[in-house]
Coordinates of C-alpha atoms in Angstrom, one line a residue:
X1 CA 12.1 21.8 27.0
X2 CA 14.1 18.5 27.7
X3 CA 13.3 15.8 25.5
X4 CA 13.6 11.8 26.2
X5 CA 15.0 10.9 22.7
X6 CA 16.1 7.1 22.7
X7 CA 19.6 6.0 21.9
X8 CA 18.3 4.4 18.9
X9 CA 16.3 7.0 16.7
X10 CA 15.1 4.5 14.4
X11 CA 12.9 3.9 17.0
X12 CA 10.8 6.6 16.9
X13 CA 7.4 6.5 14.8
X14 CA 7.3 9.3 12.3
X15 CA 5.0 11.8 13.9
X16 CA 7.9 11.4 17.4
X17 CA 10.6 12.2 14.6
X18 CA 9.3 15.3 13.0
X19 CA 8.1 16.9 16.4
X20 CA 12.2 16.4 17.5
X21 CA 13.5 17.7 14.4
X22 CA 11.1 20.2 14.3
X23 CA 12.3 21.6 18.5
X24 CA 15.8 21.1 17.1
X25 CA 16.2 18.3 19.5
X26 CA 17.9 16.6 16.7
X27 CA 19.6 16.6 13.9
X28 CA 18.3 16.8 10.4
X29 CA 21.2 14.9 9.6
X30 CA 21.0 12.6 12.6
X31 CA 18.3 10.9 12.4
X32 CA 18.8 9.9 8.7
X33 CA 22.5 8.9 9.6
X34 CA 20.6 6.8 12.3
X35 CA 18.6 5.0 9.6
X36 CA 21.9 4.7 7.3
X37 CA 23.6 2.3 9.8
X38 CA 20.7 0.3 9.8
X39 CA 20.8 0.1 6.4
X40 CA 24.3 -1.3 6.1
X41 CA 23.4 -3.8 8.9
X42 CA 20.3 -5.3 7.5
X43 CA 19.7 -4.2 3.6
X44 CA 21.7 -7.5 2.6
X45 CA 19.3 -9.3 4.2
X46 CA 16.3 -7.7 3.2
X47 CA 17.2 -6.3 0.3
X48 CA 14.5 -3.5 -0.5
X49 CA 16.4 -1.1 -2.2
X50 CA 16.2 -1.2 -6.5
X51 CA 19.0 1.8 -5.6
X52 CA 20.3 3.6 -2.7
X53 CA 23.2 5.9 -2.2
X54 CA 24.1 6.8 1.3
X55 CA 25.7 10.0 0.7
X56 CA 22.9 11.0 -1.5
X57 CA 20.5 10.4 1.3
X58 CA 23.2 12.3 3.8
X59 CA 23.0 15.3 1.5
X60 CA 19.3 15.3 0.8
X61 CA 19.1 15.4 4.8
X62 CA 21.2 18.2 5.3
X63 CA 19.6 20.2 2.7
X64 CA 16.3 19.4 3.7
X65 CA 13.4 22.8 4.4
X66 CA 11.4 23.0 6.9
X67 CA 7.9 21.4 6.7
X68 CA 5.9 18.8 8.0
X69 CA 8.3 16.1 6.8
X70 CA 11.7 17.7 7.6
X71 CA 14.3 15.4 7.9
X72 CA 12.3 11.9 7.7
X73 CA 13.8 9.2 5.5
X74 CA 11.0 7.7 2.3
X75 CA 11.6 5.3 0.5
X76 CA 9.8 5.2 -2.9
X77 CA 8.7 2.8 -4.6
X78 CA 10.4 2.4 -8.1
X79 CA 7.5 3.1 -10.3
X80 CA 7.6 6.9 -9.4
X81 CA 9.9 8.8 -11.1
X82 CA 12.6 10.6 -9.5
X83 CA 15.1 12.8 -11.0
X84 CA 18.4 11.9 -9.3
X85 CA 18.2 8.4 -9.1
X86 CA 17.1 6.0 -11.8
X87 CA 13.2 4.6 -12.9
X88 CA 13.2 0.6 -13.6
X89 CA 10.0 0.1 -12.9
X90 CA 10.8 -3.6 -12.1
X91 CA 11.9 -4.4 -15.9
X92 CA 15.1 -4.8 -17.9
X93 CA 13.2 -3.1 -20.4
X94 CA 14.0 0.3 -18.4
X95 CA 16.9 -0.9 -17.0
X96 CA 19.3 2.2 -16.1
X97 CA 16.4 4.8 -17.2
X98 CA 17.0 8.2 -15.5
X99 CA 14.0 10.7 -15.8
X100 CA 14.6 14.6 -15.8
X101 CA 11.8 14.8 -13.1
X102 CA 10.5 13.6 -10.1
X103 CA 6.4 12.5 -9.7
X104 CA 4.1 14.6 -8.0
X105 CA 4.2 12.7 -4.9
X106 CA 8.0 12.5 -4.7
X107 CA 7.9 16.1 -5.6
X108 CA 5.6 16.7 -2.6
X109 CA 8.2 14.8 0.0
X110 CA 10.7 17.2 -1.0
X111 CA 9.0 20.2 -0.5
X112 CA 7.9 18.9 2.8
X113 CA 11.3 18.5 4.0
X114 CA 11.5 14.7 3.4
X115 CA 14.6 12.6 2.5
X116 CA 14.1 10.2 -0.6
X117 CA 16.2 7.5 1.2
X118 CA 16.0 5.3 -2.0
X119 CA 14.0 3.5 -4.7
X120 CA 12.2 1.0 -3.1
X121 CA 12.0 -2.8 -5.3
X122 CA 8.2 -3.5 -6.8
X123 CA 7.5 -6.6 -9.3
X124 CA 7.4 -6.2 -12.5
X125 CA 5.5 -2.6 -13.8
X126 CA 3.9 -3.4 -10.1
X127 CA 2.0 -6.3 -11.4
X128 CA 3.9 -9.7 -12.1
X129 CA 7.3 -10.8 -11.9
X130 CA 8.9 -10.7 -8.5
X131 CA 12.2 -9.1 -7.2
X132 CA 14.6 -10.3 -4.9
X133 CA 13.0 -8.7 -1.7
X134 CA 12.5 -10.8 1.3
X135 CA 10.2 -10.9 4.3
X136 CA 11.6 -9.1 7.0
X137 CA 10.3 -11.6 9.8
X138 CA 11.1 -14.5 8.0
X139 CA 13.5 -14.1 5.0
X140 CA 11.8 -17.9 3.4
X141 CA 8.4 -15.8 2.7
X142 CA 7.3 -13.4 0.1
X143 CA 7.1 -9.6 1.5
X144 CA 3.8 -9.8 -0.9
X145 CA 3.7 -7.2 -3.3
X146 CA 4.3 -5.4 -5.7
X147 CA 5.0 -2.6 -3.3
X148 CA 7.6 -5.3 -2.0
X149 CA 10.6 -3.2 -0.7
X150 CA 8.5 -0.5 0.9
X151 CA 7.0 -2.9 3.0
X152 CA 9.6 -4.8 3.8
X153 CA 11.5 -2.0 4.7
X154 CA 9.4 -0.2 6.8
X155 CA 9.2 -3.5 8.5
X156 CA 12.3 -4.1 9.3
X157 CA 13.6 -0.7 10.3
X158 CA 15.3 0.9 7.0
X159 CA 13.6 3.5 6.3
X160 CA 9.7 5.2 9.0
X161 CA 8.1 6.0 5.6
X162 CA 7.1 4.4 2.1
X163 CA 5.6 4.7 -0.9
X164 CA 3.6 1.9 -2.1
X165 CA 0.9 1.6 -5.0
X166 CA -1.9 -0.3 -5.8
X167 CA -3.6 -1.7 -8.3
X168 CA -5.5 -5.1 -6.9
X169 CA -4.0 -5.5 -3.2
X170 CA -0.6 -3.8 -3.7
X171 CA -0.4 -1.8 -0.4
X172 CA -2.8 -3.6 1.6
X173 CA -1.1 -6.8 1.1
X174 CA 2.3 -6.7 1.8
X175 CA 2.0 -4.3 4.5
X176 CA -0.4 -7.0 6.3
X177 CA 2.4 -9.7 5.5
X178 CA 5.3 -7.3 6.7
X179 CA 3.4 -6.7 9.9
X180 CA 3.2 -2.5 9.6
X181 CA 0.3 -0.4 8.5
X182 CA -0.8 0.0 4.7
X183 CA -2.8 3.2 4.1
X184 CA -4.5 3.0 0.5
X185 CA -6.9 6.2 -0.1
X186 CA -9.6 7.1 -1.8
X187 CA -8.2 6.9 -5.4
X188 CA -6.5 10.0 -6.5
X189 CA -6.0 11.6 -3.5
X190 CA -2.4 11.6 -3.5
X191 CA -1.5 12.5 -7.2
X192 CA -0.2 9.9 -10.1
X193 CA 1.5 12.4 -12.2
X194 CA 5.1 10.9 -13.1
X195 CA 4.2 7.2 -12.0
X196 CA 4.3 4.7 -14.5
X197 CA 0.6 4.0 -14.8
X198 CA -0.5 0.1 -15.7
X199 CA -4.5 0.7 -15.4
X200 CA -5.9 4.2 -15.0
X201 CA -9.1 3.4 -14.1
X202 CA -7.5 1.4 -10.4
X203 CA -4.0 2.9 -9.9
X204 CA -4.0 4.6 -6.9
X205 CA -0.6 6.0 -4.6
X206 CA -0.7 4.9 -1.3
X207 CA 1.6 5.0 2.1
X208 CA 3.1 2.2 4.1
X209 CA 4.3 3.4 8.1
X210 CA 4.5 1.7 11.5
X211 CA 1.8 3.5 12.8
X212 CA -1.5 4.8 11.9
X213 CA -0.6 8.3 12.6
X214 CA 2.7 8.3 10.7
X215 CA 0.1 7.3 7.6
X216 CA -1.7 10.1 8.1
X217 CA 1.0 12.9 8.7
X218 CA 2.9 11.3 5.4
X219 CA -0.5 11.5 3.1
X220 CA -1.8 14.4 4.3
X221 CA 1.5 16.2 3.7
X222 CA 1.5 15.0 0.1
X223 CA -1.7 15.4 -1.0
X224 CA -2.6 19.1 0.5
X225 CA -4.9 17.3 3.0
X226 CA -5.8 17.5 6.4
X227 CA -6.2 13.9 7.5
X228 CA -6.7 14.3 11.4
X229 CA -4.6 12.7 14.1
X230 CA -5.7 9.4 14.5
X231 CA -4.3 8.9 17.8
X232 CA -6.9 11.6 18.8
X233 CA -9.4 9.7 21.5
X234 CA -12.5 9.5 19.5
X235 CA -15.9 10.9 20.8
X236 CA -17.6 7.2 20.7
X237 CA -17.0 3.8 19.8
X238 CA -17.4 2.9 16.2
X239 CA -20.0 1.3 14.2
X240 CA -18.6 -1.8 12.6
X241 CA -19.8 -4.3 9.9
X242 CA -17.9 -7.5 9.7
X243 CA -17.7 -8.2 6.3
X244 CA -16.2 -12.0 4.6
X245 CA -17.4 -10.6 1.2
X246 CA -18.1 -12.6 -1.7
X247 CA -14.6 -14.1 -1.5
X248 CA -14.6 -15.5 1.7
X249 CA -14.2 -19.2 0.3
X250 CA -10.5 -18.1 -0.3
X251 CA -9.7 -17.2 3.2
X252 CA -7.1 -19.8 5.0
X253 CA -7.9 -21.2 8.6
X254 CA -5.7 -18.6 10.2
X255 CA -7.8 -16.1 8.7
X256 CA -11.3 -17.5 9.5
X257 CA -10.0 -17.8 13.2
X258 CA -8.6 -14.3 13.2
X259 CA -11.9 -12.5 12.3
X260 CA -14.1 -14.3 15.1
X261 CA -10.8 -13.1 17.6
X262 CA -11.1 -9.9 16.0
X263 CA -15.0 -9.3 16.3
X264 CA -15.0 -10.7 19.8
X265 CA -12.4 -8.2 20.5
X266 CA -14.2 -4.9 19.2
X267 CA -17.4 -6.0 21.1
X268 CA -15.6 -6.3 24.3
X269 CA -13.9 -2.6 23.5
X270 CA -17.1 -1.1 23.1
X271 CA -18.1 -1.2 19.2
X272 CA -21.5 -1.6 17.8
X273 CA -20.2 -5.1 15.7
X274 CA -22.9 -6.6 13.3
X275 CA -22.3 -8.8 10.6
X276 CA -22.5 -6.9 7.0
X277 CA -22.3 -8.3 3.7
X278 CA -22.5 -6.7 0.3
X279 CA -25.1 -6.9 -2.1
X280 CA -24.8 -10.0 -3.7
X281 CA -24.3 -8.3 -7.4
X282 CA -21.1 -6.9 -6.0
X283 CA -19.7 -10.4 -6.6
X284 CA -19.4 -9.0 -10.3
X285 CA -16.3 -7.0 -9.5
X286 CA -14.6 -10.3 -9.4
X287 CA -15.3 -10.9 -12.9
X288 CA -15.0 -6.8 -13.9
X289 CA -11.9 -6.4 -11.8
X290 CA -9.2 -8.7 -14.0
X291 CA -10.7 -7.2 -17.4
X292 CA -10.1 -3.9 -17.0
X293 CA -7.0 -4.1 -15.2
X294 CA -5.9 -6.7 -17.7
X295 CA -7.0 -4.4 -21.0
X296 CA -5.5 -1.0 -19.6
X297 CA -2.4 -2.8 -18.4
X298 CA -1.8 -3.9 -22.0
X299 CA -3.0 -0.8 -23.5
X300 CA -0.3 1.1 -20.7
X301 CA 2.4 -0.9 -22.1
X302 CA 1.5 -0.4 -25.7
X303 CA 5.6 0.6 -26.4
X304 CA 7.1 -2.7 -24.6
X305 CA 5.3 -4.8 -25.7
X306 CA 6.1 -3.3 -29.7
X307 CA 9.8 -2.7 -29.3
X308 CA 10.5 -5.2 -26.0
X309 CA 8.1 -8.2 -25.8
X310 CA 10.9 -10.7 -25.1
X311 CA 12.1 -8.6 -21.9
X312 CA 8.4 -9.2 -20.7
X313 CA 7.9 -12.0 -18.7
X314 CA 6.1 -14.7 -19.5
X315 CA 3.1 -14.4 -17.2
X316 CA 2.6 -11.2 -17.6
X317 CA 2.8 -11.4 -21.4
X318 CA -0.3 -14.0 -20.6
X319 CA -2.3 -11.3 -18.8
X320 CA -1.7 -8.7 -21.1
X321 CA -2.6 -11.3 -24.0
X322 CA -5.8 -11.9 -22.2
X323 CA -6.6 -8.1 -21.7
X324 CA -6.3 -7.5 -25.6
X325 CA -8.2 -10.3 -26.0
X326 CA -11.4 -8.5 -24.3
X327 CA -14.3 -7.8 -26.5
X328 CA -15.7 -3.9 -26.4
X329 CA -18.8 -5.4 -25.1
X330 CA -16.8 -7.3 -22.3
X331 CA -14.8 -4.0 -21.4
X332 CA -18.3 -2.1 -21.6
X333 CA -19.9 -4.5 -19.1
X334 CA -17.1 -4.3 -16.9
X335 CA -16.6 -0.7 -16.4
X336 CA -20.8 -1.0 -15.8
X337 CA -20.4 -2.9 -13.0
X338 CA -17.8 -0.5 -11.7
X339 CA -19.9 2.6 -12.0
X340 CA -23.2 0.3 -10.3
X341 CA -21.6 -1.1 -7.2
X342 CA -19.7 2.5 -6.8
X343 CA -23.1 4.3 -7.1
X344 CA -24.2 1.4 -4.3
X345 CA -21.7 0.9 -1.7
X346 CA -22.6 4.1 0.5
X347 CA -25.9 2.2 0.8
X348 CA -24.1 -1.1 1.6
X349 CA -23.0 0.8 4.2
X350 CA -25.7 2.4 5.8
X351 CA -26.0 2.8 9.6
X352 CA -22.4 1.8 9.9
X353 CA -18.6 4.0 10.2
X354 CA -17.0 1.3 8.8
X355 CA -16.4 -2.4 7.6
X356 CA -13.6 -4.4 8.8
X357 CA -12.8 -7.6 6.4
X358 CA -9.5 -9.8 5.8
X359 CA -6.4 -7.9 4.4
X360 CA -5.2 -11.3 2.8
X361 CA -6.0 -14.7 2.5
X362 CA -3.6 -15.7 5.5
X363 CA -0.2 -15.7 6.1
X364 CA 2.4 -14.9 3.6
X365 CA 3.3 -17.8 1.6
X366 CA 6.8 -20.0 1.4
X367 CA 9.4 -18.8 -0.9
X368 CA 9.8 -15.5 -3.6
X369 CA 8.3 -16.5 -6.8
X370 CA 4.8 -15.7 -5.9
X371 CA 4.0 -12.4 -4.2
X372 CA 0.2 -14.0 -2.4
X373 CA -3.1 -13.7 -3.5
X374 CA -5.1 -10.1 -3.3
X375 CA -8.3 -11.6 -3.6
X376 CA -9.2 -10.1 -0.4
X377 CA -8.2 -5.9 -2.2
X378 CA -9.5 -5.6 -5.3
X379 CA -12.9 -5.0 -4.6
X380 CA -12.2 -2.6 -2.3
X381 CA -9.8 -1.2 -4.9
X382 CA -12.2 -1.2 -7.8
X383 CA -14.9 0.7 -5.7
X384 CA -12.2 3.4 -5.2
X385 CA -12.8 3.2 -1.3
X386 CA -10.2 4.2 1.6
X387 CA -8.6 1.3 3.2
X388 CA -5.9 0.7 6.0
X389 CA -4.2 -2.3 7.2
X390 CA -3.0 -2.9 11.1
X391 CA -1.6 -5.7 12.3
X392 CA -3.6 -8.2 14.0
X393 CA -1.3 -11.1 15.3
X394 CA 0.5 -14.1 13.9
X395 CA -0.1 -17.1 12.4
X396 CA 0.1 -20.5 12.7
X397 CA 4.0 -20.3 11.3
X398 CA 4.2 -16.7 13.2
X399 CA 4.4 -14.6 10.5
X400 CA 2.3 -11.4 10.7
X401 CA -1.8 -11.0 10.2
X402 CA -2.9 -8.3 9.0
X403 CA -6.8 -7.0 9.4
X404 CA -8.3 -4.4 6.8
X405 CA -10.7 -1.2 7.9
X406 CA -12.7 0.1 4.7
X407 CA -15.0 3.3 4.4
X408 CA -16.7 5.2 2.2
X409 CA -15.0 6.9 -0.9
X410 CA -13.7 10.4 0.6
X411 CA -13.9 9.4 3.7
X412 CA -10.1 8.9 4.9
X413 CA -9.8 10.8 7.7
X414 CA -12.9 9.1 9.6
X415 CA -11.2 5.6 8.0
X416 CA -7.9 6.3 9.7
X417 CA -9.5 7.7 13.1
X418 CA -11.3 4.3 12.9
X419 CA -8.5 2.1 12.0
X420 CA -6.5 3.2 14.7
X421 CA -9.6 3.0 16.9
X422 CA -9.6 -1.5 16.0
X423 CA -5.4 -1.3 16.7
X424 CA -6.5 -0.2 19.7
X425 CA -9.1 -2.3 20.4
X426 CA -7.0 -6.0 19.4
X427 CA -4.1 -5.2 21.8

């Protein structure tokens, strides 16, 4: 069969890409050769990549088995290990470290034929300091973070699929600020093994594409699951709570506007819209959230902080400080609060498919020293809930908006279905 195959192959989503490769309508080679030159065009301007070797990459493509992701370039994010190209993890402290293995996940893109394209830059042990990686509509704005490179890069053409992780708002934010999609699953769907983990109890891998679909097809091949096809026409219109949640007081005027246009929008496509608000003790995780992933983060980086405190920065040598400084009580009454509002959100949620809230406060903000605010993530992280960003528009300085689908804990397929369902719906 005769294929239409564009004269630019970084044009095609991932799920377009693997059914070519896989008809032999082109290339392993080609396609990641395709994403090479675009590399050396516009890495210097974006600069994503923590490390990146082109002929690596060409190798890796040629010698790429068959499965679902044969042939399709990933960047990883550089707090999963790999065992040809060096660790940092964001810090001088690892500076040059070179692991004998690769993580789970990265593992899993191998086997499925994927090419690790490169390391991808993240902040500081994916929590503070910020690395040189700029937004890829507007180089004067953060990228958000900390899963800063794979965002950025998926946005701006280097590479169809990333690794990001996240902690508070580390997948959901940036990918909303780099205009692309931002899959975080249920936690521990795709496996942590070989990442460096900051707080066990939040971690959680996650995948930044262009498309919904391409999230799916790049989780599902890594975790073992079957995550649907989003792009599937569902059998009705969803049922959709618009939620502010208890930290709507943080949201910018952008934002505020964007959520009427957006629930205007799904009522006109057909979606039972009601407004839907959590319990009001779910407020808690706002207080329970910081401790814990303050007090593991510290407790994670027990060996820096002994032998290399002086290569930690300064604010996060403050938030570590703080976590140590929790009583047992404190940490008790935390992780409480966790286990309650888990135990309550499927109630939260009754009579509803899913909840569509803010992926950020607004747009991202001016300048690289600050990676934006995830107040708008880390409840939905905390309850351990799928999520999925898709763009929504632009701003008032016409950088990207980002609006967040959230669902119940196990839940992903249904979540992404749904998610691609809203894309849809806003245009």
């Amino acid at each position: 069969m005769v294929r239409n195959i564009p004269d630019d192959l970084c044009s095609l989503t991932a799920v377009q890409a693997a059914r070519l490769n896989h008809d032999g309508s082109v290339g392993l080679v080609a396609l990641t050769d395709a994403y090479l030159h675009r590399i050396a065009a516009v890495e210097p301007s974006i600069r994503a990549f923590a490390c990146f070797d082109a002929l690596r990459a060409r190798a890796a493509a040629a010698a790429a088995p068959p499965g679902p992701l044969q042939g399709i370039p990933v960047g990883v994010k550089d707090v999963l290990d790999t065992s040809d190209m060096p660790s940092e993890y964001g810090s001088p402290i690892w500076s040059g470290w070179q692991p004998r293995a690769d993580a789970a996940a990265v593992a899993a893109v191998r086997a499925a034929g994927g090419v690790v394209i490169g390391k991808t830059v993240t902040t500081e042990f994916a929590t503070r300091q910020p690395g040189p990686t700029m937004n890829p509509v507007n180089p004067a704005h953060t990228p958000g973070g900390s899963s800063s490179g794979s965002a950025a890069g998926v946005g701006a053409g280097l590479f169809p699929l990333a690794f990001g992780t996240q902690t508070a708002g580390s997948v959901i934010r940036p990918a909303a600020f780099c205009g692309v999609v931002g899959y975080k699953p249920t936690f521990g769907l795709i496996c942590r093994s070989g990442m460096k983990i900051m707080s066990d109890s939040l971690d959680t891998v996650g995948v930044i594409a262009r498309t919904v679909a391409d999230c799916a097809l790049f989780a599902g091949a890594v975790s073992g699951r079957d995550l649907g096809d989003p792009d599937a026409k569902p059998e009705h219109a969803p049922r959709i709570g618009i939620c502010r949640s208890p930290v709507w007081s943080a949201a910018a005027p952008e934002t505020v506007a964007l959520l009427e246009r957006v629930t205007n929008a799904l009522g006109r496509a057909g979606a039972s819209v009601c407004e839907r608000e959590l319990p009001e003790d779910f407020v808690d995780l706002t207080r329970a959230h910081p401790i814990i992933m303050n007090a593991e983060s510290a407790r994670s980086l027990g060996w820096e902080r002994t032998h290399h405190p002086e290569l930690i920065s300064e604010g996060l040598r403050e938030r570590l400080a703080f976590g140590l400084e929790q009583s047992e009580a404190a940490l008790d009454e935390a992780y409480a609060v966790f286990a309650r509002t888990r135990a309550a959100f499927p109630r939260a949620m009754d009579g509803l498919d899913v909840l569509v809230t803010p992926a950020a406060p607004g747009e991202a903000p001016k300048g690289l020293e600050w990676t934006g605010d995830p107040v708008f993530n880390f409840i939905w992280t905390s309850l351990h809930v799928p999520c999925v960003t898709v763009p929504a528009g632009t701003g008032p300085n016409g950088l990207p908006l980002g609006i967040q689908i959230v669902g119940r804990q196990g839940d992903d397929r249904a979540v992404l279905a749904r998610a691609r369902w809203v894309q849809a719906a806003l245009g």
